[in-house]
PDB file of C-alpha atoms in Angstrom:
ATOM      1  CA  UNK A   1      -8.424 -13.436  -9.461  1.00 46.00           C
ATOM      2  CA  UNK A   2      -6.311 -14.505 -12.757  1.00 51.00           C
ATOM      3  CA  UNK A   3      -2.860 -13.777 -10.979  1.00 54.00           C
ATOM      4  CA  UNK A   4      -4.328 -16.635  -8.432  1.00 57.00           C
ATOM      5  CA  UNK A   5      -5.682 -18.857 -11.214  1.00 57.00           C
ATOM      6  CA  UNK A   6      -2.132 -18.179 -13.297  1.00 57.00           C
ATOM      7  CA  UNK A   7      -0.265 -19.293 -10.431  1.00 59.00           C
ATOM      8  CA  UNK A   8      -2.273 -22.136  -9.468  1.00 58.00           C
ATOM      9  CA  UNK A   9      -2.124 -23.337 -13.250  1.00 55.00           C
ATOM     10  CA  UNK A  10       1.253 -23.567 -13.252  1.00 56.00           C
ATOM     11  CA  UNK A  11       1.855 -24.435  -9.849  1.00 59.00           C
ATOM     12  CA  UNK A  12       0.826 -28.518  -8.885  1.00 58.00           C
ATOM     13  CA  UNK A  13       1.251 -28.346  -5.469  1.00 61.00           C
ATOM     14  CA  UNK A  14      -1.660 -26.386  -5.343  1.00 62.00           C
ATOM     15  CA  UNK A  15      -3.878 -28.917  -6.996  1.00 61.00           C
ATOM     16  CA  UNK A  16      -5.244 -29.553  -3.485  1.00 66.00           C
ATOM     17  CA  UNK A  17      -7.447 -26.361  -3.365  1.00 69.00           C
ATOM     18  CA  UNK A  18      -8.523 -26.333  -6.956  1.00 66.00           C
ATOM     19  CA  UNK A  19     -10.560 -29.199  -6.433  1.00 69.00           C
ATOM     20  CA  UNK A  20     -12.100 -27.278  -3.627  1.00 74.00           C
ATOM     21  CA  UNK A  21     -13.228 -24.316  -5.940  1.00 74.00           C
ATOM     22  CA  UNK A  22     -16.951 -24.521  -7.823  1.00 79.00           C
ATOM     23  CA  UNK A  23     -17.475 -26.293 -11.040  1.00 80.00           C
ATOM     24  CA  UNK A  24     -17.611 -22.767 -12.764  1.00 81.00           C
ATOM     25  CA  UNK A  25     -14.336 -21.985 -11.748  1.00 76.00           C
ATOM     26  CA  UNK A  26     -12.952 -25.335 -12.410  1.00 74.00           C
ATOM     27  CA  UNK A  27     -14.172 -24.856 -16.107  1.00 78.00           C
ATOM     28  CA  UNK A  28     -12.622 -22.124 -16.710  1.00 78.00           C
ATOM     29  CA  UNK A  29      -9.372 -22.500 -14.914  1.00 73.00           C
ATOM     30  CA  UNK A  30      -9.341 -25.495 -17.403  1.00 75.00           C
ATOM     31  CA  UNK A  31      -9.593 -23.267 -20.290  1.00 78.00           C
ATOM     32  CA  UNK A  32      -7.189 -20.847 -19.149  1.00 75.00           C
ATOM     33  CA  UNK A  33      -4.441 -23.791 -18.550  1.00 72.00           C
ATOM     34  CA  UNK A  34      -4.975 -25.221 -22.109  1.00 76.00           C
ATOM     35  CA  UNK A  35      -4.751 -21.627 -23.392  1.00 75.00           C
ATOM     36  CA  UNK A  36      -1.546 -20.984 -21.400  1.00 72.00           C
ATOM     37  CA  UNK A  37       0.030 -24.408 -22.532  1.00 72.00           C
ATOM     38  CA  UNK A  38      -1.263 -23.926 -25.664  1.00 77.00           C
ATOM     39  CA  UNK A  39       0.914 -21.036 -26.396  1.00 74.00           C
ATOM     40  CA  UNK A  40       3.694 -21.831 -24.144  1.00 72.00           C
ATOM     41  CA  UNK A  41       3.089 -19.404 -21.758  1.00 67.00           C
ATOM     42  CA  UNK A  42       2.890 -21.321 -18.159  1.00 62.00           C
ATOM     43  CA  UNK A  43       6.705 -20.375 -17.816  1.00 64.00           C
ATOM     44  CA  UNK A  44       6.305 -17.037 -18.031  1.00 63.00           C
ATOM     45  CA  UNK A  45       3.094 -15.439 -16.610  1.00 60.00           C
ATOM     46  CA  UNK A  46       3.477 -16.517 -13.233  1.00 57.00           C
ATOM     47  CA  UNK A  47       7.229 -14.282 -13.337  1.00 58.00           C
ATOM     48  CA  UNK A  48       5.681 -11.144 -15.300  1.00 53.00           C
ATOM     49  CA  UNK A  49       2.591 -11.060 -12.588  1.00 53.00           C
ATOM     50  CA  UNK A  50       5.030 -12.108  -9.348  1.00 51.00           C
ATOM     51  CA  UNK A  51       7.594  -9.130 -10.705  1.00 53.00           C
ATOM     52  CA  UNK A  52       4.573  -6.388 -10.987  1.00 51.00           C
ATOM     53  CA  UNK A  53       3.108  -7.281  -7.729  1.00 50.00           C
ATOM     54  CA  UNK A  54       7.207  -7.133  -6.061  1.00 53.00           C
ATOM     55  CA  UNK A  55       8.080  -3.920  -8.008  1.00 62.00           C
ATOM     56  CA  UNK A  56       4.562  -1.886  -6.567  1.00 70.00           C
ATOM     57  CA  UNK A  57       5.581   0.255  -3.853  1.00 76.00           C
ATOM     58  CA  UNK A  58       2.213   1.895  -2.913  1.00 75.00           C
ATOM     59  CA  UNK A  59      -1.411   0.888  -2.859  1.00 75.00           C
ATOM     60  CA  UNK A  60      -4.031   2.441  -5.013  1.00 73.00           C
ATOM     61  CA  UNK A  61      -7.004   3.857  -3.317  1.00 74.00           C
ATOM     62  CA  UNK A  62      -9.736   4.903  -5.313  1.00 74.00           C
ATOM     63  CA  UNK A  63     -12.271   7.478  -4.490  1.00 74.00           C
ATOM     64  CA  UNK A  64     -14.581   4.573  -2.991  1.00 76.00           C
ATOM     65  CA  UNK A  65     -12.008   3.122  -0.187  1.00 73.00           C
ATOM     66  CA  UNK A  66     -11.133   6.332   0.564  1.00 72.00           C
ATOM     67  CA  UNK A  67     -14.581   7.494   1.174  1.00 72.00           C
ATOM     68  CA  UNK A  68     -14.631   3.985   3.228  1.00 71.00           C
ATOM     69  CA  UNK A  69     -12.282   4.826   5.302  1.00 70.00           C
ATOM     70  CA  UNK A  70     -13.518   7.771   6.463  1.00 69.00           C
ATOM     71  CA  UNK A  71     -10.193   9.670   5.701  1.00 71.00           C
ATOM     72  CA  UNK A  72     -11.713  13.098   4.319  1.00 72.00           C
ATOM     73  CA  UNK A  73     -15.354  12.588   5.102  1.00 71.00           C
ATOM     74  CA  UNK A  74     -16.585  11.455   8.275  1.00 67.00           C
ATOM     75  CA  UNK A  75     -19.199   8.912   8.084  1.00 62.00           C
ATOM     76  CA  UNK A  76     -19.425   8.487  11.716  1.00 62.00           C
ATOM     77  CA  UNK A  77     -22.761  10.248  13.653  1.00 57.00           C
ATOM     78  CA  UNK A  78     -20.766  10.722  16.991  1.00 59.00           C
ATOM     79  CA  UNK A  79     -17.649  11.597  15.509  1.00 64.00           C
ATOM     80  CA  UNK A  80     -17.339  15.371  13.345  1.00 72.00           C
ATOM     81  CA  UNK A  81     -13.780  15.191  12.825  1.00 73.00           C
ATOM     82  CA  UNK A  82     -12.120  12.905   9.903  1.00 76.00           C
ATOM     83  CA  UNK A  83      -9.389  10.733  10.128  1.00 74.00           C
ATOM     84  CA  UNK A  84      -6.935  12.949   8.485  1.00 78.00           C
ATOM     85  CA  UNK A  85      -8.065  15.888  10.787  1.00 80.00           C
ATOM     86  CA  UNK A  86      -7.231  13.675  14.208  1.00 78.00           C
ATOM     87  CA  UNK A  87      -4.191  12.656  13.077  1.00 76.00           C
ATOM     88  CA  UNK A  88      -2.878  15.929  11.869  1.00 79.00           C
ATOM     89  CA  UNK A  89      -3.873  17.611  14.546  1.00 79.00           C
ATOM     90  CA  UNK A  90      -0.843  16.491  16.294  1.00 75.00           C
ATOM     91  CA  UNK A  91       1.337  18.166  13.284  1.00 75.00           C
ATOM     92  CA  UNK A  92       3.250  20.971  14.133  1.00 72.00           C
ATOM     93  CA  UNK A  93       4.346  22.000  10.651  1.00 75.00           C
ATOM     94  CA  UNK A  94       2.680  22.499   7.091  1.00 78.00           C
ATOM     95  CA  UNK A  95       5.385  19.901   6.015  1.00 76.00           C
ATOM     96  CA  UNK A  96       4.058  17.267   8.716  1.00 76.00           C
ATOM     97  CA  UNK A  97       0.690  17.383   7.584  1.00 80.00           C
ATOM     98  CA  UNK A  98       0.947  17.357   3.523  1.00 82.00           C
ATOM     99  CA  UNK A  99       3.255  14.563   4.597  1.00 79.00           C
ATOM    100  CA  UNK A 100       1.018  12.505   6.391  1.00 79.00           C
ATOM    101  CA  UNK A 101      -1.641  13.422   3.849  1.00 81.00           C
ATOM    102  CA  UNK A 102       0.798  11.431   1.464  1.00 80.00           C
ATOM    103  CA  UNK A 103       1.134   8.577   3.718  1.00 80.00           C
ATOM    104  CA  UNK A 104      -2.937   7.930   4.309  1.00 79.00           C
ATOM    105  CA  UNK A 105      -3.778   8.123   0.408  1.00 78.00           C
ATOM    106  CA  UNK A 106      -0.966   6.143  -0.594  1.00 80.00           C
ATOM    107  CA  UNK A 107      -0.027   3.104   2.082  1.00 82.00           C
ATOM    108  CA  UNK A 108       3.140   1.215   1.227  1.00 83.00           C
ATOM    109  CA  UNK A 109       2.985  -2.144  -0.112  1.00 80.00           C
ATOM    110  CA  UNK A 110       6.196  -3.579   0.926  1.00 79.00           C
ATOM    111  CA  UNK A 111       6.794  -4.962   4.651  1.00 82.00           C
ATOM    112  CA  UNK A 112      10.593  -3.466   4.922  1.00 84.00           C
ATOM    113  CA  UNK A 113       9.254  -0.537   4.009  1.00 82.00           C
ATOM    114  CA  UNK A 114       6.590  -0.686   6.302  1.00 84.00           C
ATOM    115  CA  UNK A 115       8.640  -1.173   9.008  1.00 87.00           C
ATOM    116  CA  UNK A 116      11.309   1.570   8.154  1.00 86.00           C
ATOM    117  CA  UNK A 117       8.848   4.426   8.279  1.00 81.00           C
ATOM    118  CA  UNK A 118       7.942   3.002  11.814  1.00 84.00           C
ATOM    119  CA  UNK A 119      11.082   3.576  13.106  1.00 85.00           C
ATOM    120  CA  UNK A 120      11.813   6.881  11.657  1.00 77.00           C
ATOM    121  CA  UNK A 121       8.154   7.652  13.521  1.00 76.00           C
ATOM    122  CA  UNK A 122       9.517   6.267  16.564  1.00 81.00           C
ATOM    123  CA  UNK A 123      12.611   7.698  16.467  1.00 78.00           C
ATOM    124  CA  UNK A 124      11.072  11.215  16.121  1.00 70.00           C
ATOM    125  CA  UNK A 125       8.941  11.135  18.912  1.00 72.00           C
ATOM    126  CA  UNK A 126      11.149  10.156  21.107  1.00 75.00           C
ATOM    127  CA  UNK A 127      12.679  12.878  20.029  1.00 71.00           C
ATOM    128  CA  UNK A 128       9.934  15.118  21.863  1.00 64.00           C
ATOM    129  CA  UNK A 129      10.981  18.569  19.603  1.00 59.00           C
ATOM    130  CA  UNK A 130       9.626  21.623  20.211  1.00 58.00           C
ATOM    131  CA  UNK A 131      10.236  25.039  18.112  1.00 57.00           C
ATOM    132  CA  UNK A 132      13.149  26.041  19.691  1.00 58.00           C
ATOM    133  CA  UNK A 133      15.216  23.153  19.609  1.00 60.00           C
ATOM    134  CA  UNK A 134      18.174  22.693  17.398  1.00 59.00           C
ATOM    135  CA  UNK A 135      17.081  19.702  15.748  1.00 58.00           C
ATOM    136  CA  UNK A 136      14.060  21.180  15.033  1.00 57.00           C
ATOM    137  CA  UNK A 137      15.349  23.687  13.269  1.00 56.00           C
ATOM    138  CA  UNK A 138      17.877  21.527  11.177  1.00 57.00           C
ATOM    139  CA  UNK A 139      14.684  19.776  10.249  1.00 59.00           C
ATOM    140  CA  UNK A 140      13.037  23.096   8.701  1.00 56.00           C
ATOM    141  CA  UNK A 141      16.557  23.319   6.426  1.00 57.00           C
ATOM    142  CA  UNK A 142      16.514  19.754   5.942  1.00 57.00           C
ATOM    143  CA  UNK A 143      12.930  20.135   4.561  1.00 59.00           C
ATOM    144  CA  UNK A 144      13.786  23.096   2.418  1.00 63.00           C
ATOM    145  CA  UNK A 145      16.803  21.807   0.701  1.00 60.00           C
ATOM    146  CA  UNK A 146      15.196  18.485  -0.239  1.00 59.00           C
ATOM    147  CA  UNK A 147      12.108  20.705  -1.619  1.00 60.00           C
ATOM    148  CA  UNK A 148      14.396  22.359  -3.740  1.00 63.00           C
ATOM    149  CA  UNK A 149      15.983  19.508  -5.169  1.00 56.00           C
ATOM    150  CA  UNK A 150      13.333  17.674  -6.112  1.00 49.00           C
TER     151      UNK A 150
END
């Protein structure tokens, strides 16, 4: 809520949906503007808040929208399996599952991102490996070294 009220503050072209907000808010939006101009600070909030919200790469998920989403626990009465057990079930290796443990507790943030994991997804199962195939096996080393150097 203050990284919206900072950047409505010092940003007039959103004037139009401030006076659309309840009196409360409106009160102490005011405050918080003669505060910010007060100390000379309208210039550079709105660049320290826009730079930590670029920079994140991952969501946080705490205990509660994890437990929301089902992803350990399953809430559901016709449904005995949780989300992390459906979707690993399709993993062939220990290395696929911690890995898409990884990617349901922390999502990524950014949309390039996003849509570079997708393809590497895509791209491996269209792949359709099985345990004997080269690749596969280059994958196992693959997974090894990078282990090891990290």
């Amino acid at each position: 809520m203050y990284v919206h009220i900072f950047i409505c503050v010092v940003n007039r072209d959103w004037l139009g949906q401030i006076l659309h907000w309840p009196e409360s808010m409106i009160v102490t939006m005011g405050a918080l503007a003669k505060h910010l101009h007060q100390f000379n600070l309208t210039a550079s909030i709105p660049s320290l808040v826009m730079s930590e919200l670029s920079e994140k790469m991952f969501m946080k998920l705490d205990g509660t929208t994890i437990q929301n989403l089902d992803i350990f626990t399953s809430g559901h009465l016709f449904s005995r399996h949780t989300l992390y057990e459906m979707v690993t079930r399709h993993n062939s290796t220990d290395f696929g599952k911690r890995l898409m443990k990884w990617w349901l507790c922390k999502p990524l943030l950014q949309s390039q991102a996003i849509r570079q994991r997708q393809s590497i997804v895509t791209l491996f199962r269209q792949m359709h490996l099985d345990k004997d195939h080269p690749a596969y096996l280059w994958l196992q080393d693959f997974r090894i070294q990078l282990h090891r150097t990290t």
